[in-house]
PDB file of C-alpha atoms in Angstrom:
ATOM      1  CA  MET A   1     156.717 127.283   3.163  1.00 66.00           C
ATOM      2  CA  THR A   2     156.541 130.762   4.684  1.00 77.00           C
ATOM      3  CA  VAL A   3     159.013 133.252   3.239  1.00 80.00           C
ATOM      4  CA  HIS A   4     160.349 135.852   5.667  1.00 87.00           C
ATOM      5  CA  HIS A   5     160.715 139.218   3.956  1.00 93.00           C
ATOM      6  CA  VAL A   6     163.834 140.991   5.253  1.00 95.00           C
ATOM      7  CA  VAL A   7     165.150 144.439   4.342  1.00 97.00           C
ATOM      8  CA  ALA A   8     168.611 145.757   5.153  1.00 97.00           C
ATOM      9  CA  GLY A   9     170.676 148.895   4.784  1.00 97.00           C
ATOM     10  CA  LEU A  10     174.291 148.947   3.722  1.00 97.00           C
ATOM     11  CA  LEU A  11     175.635 152.129   5.336  1.00 98.00           C
ATOM     12  CA  LEU A  12     178.447 153.587   3.225  1.00 97.00           C
ATOM     13  CA  ARG A  13     181.123 155.910   4.640  1.00 96.00           C
ATOM     14  CA  ASP A  14     184.619 156.664   3.344  1.00 95.00           C
ATOM     15  CA  GLY A  15     184.838 153.582   1.128  1.00 95.00           C
ATOM     16  CA  ARG A  16     183.661 151.234   3.876  1.00 97.00           C
ATOM     17  CA  VAL A  17     180.339 149.637   4.758  1.00 97.00           C
ATOM     18  CA  LEU A  18     178.878 148.772   8.141  1.00 98.00           C
ATOM     19  CA  LEU A  19     178.357 145.082   8.886  1.00 97.00           C
ATOM     20  CA  GLY A  20     177.075 143.397  12.018  1.00 96.00           C
ATOM     21  CA  HIS A  21     178.354 140.134  13.429  1.00 95.00           C
ATOM     22  CA  ARG A  22     175.294 138.024  14.197  1.00 91.00           C
ATOM     23  CA  SER A  23     175.243 136.782  17.768  1.00 88.00           C
ATOM     24  CA  PRO A  24     175.999 133.050  18.111  1.00 82.00           C
ATOM     25  CA  GLY A  25     172.568 132.350  19.616  1.00 77.00           C
ATOM     26  CA  ARG A  26     170.625 133.591  16.581  1.00 76.00           C
ATOM     27  CA  ARG A  27     168.251 131.138  14.924  1.00 74.00           C
ATOM     28  CA  TRP A  28     169.253 132.073  11.374  1.00 72.00           C
ATOM     29  CA  TYR A  29     172.857 132.611  10.303  1.00 78.00           C
ATOM     30  CA  PRO A  30     174.487 132.629  13.760  1.00 79.00           C
ATOM     31  CA  GLY A  31     178.090 133.810  14.135  1.00 87.00           C
ATOM     32  CA  VAL A  32     178.518 135.357  10.672  1.00 93.00           C
ATOM     33  CA  TRP A  33     178.824 138.909   9.336  1.00 95.00           C
ATOM     34  CA  ASP A  34     175.645 140.350   7.875  1.00 94.00           C
ATOM     35  CA  VAL A  35     174.043 143.559   6.656  1.00 95.00           C
ATOM     36  CA  VAL A  36     171.987 145.456   9.247  1.00 96.00           C
ATOM     37  CA  GLY A  37     168.220 145.176   8.993  1.00 95.00           C
ATOM     38  CA  GLY A  38     165.284 142.988   9.835  1.00 93.00           C
ATOM     39  CA  HIS A  39     161.838 141.719   9.033  1.00 94.00           C
ATOM     40  CA  VAL A  40     159.233 143.695   7.145  1.00 97.00           C
ATOM     41  CA  GLU A  41     156.215 143.684   9.447  1.00 95.00           C
ATOM     42  CA  PRO A  42     152.663 143.120   8.122  1.00 93.00           C
ATOM     43  CA  GLY A  43     151.341 146.338   6.599  1.00 94.00           C
ATOM     44  CA  GLU A  44     154.822 147.908   6.220  1.00 96.00           C
ATOM     45  CA  ASP A  45     156.485 148.752   2.948  1.00 95.00           C
ATOM     46  CA  GLU A  46     160.198 148.060   2.520  1.00 95.00           C
ATOM     47  CA  ARG A  47     161.304 151.659   3.048  1.00 96.00           C
ATOM     48  CA  THR A  48     159.318 152.077   6.271  1.00 97.00           C
ATOM     49  CA  ALA A  49     160.682 148.775   7.586  1.00 98.00           C
ATOM     50  CA  LEU A  50     164.251 149.729   6.684  1.00 98.00           C
ATOM     51  CA  LEU A  51     164.048 153.092   8.442  1.00 98.00           C
ATOM     52  CA  ARG A  52     162.511 151.456  11.528  1.00 98.00           C
ATOM     53  CA  GLU A  53     165.066 148.648  11.664  1.00 97.00           C
ATOM     54  CA  LEU A  54     168.024 151.062  11.371  1.00 98.00           C
ATOM     55  CA  ARG A  55     166.635 153.155  14.248  1.00 98.00           C
ATOM     56  CA  GLU A  56     165.969 150.088  16.408  1.00 96.00           C
ATOM     57  CA  GLU A  57     169.197 148.205  15.731  1.00 96.00           C
ATOM     58  CA  ILE A  58     171.861 150.884  15.335  1.00 97.00           C
ATOM     59  CA  GLY A  59     170.196 154.141  16.401  1.00 98.00           C
ATOM     60  CA  VAL A  60     170.451 156.092  13.150  1.00 98.00           C
ATOM     61  CA  ASP A  61     167.880 157.985  11.120  1.00 98.00           C
ATOM     62  CA  ALA A  62     168.606 157.311   7.454  1.00 98.00           C
ATOM     63  CA  THR A  63     168.296 160.492   5.397  1.00 97.00           C
ATOM     64  CA  GLU A  64     169.590 159.343   2.006  1.00 97.00           C
ATOM     65  CA  VAL A  65     168.676 155.843   0.836  1.00 97.00           C
ATOM     66  CA  ASP A  66     169.049 154.703  -2.772  1.00 97.00           C
ATOM     67  CA  ASP A  67     165.625 154.105  -4.330  1.00 95.00           C
ATOM     68  CA  GLU A  68     166.677 150.965  -6.164  1.00 96.00           C
ATOM     69  CA  PRO A  69     167.967 148.031  -4.145  1.00 97.00           C
ATOM     70  CA  VAL A  70     171.540 146.943  -4.701  1.00 96.00           C
ATOM     71  CA  LEU A  71     170.659 143.317  -3.969  1.00 95.00           C
ATOM     72  CA  ARG A  72     167.586 141.086  -3.973  1.00 95.00           C
ATOM     73  CA  VAL A  73     168.097 137.462  -3.070  1.00 92.00           C
ATOM     74  CA  THR A  74     165.908 134.600  -1.930  1.00 89.00           C
ATOM     75  CA  ASP A  75     167.722 131.969   0.082  1.00 80.00           C
ATOM     76  CA  GLY A  76     165.460 129.244   1.389  1.00 81.00           C
ATOM     77  CA  GLU A  77     162.918 130.835   3.736  1.00 84.00           C
ATOM     78  CA  VAL A  78     164.388 134.356   3.532  1.00 85.00           C
ATOM     79  CA  ALA A  79     163.778 136.968   0.822  1.00 92.00           C
ATOM     80  CA  LEU A  80     166.326 139.764   1.356  1.00 94.00           C
ATOM     81  CA  THR A  81     166.367 143.247  -0.144  1.00 97.00           C
ATOM     82  CA  VAL A  82     169.402 145.495   0.479  1.00 97.00           C
ATOM     83  CA  HIS A  83     169.515 149.255  -0.091  1.00 97.00           C
ATOM     84  CA  VAL A  84     172.580 151.507   0.092  1.00 97.00           C
ATOM     85  CA  VAL A  85     172.304 154.162   2.802  1.00 98.00           C
ATOM     86  CA  ARG A  86     174.470 157.160   1.909  1.00 97.00           C
ATOM     87  CA  ALA A  87     173.587 159.571   4.735  1.00 98.00           C
ATOM     88  CA  TRP A  88     172.090 159.390   8.218  1.00 98.00           C
ATOM     89  CA  ARG A  89     171.749 161.255  11.491  1.00 98.00           C
ATOM     90  CA  GLY A  90     173.436 159.761  14.555  1.00 97.00           C
ATOM     91  CA  GLU A  91     176.458 157.555  15.007  1.00 97.00           C
ATOM     92  CA  PRO A  92     175.809 153.831  14.490  1.00 98.00           C
ATOM     93  CA  ARG A  93     175.950 151.889  17.734  1.00 97.00           C
ATOM     94  CA  ASN A  94     174.818 148.414  18.677  1.00 96.00           C
ATOM     95  CA  LEU A  95     171.427 148.760  20.360  1.00 96.00           C
ATOM     96  CA  GLN A  96     170.513 145.068  19.950  1.00 91.00           C
ATOM     97  CA  PRO A  97     173.368 142.951  21.376  1.00 89.00           C
ATOM     98  CA  ALA A  98     171.179 139.839  21.255  1.00 87.00           C
ATOM     99  CA  GLU A  99     171.090 140.279  17.475  1.00 89.00           C
ATOM    100  CA  HIS A 100     174.642 141.532  16.773  1.00 91.00           C
ATOM    101  CA  ASP A 101     177.579 141.142  19.119  1.00 93.00           C
ATOM    102  CA  GLU A 102     179.765 143.539  17.088  1.00 95.00           C
ATOM    103  CA  LEU A 103     179.471 146.244  14.448  1.00 97.00           C
ATOM    104  CA  ARG A 104     182.399 146.921  12.135  1.00 97.00           C
ATOM    105  CA  TRP A 105     183.231 149.220   9.222  1.00 97.00           C
ATOM    106  CA  VAL A 106     184.596 146.975   6.482  1.00 96.00           C
ATOM    107  CA  GLY A 107     186.267 147.807   3.183  1.00 95.00           C
ATOM    108  CA  PRO A 108     186.741 145.709   0.062  1.00 94.00           C
ATOM    109  CA  ALA A 109     190.239 144.617   1.125  1.00 92.00           C
ATOM    110  CA  GLU A 110     189.064 142.957   4.357  1.00 94.00           C
ATOM    111  CA  VAL A 111     185.617 141.650   3.448  1.00 94.00           C
ATOM    112  CA  HIS A 112     187.077 138.453   1.971  1.00 92.00           C
ATOM    113  CA  ASP A 113     188.589 137.569   5.354  1.00 94.00           C
ATOM    114  CA  LEU A 114     185.180 137.479   7.054  1.00 96.00           C
ATOM    115  CA  GLU A 115     182.686 134.655   7.284  1.00 95.00           C
ATOM    116  CA  LEU A 116     179.653 136.235   5.598  1.00 95.00           C
ATOM    117  CA  ALA A 117     175.964 135.396   5.908  1.00 91.00           C
ATOM    118  CA  HIS A 118     175.683 135.219   2.116  1.00 89.00           C
ATOM    119  CA  PRO A 119     178.400 134.617  -0.497  1.00 89.00           C
ATOM    120  CA  SER A 120     177.210 137.578  -2.592  1.00 91.00           C
ATOM    121  CA  TYR A 121     178.162 140.080   0.156  1.00 93.00           C
ATOM    122  CA  ALA A 122     181.875 140.219  -0.776  1.00 94.00           C
ATOM    123  CA  GLY A 123     181.075 141.296  -4.328  1.00 93.00           C
ATOM    124  CA  LEU A 124     178.394 143.634  -3.027  1.00 94.00           C
ATOM    125  CA  VAL A 125     180.872 145.429  -0.759  1.00 95.00           C
ATOM    126  CA  GLU A 126     183.329 145.764  -3.661  1.00 94.00           C
ATOM    127  CA  ARG A 127     180.616 147.113  -5.938  1.00 94.00           C
ATOM    128  CA  VAL A 128     179.282 149.632  -3.397  1.00 94.00           C
ATOM    129  CA  ALA A 129     182.506 150.724  -1.694  1.00 91.00           C
ATOM    130  CA  GLY A 130     184.822 150.551  -4.709  1.00 82.00           C
ATOM    131  CA  PRO A 131     187.772 148.294  -5.487  1.00 68.00           C
ATOM    132  CA  ALA A 132     190.240 147.336  -2.784  1.00 62.00           C
ATOM    133  CA  ARG A 133     193.020 149.887  -2.472  1.00 59.00           C
ATOM    134  CA  PRO A 134     196.611 148.719  -2.072  1.00 54.00           C
ATOM    135  CA  ASP A 135     198.177 149.620   1.287  1.00 50.00           C
TER     136      ASP A 135
END
């Protein structure tokens, strides 16, 4: 079995993280909310792939990325590594509508209402963004 190595960035701003809703036509995990990223290409290291994917998918240049990943998970054919992105140049926008049909800033209070690509994402958002704040 071939394992697809995927790297993603969890952009953090004002106690919220950026998630992308995967387009319904996607082969893997269609129609669910996911972290933004993509495949590590042959010859790339994780950091290079992450910076490239963020530029290609949402048009930002990450300037402050945590060295240690906040999540590593293998789920079937996919090995995913997620890093927190604390600063970037540019405003995130959806440059790949075939991949994501929506981008949304999500906080801990609303993440549980979303259908997520992986069950660990709700706890990940709470851990990275902080506990849900009462209204």
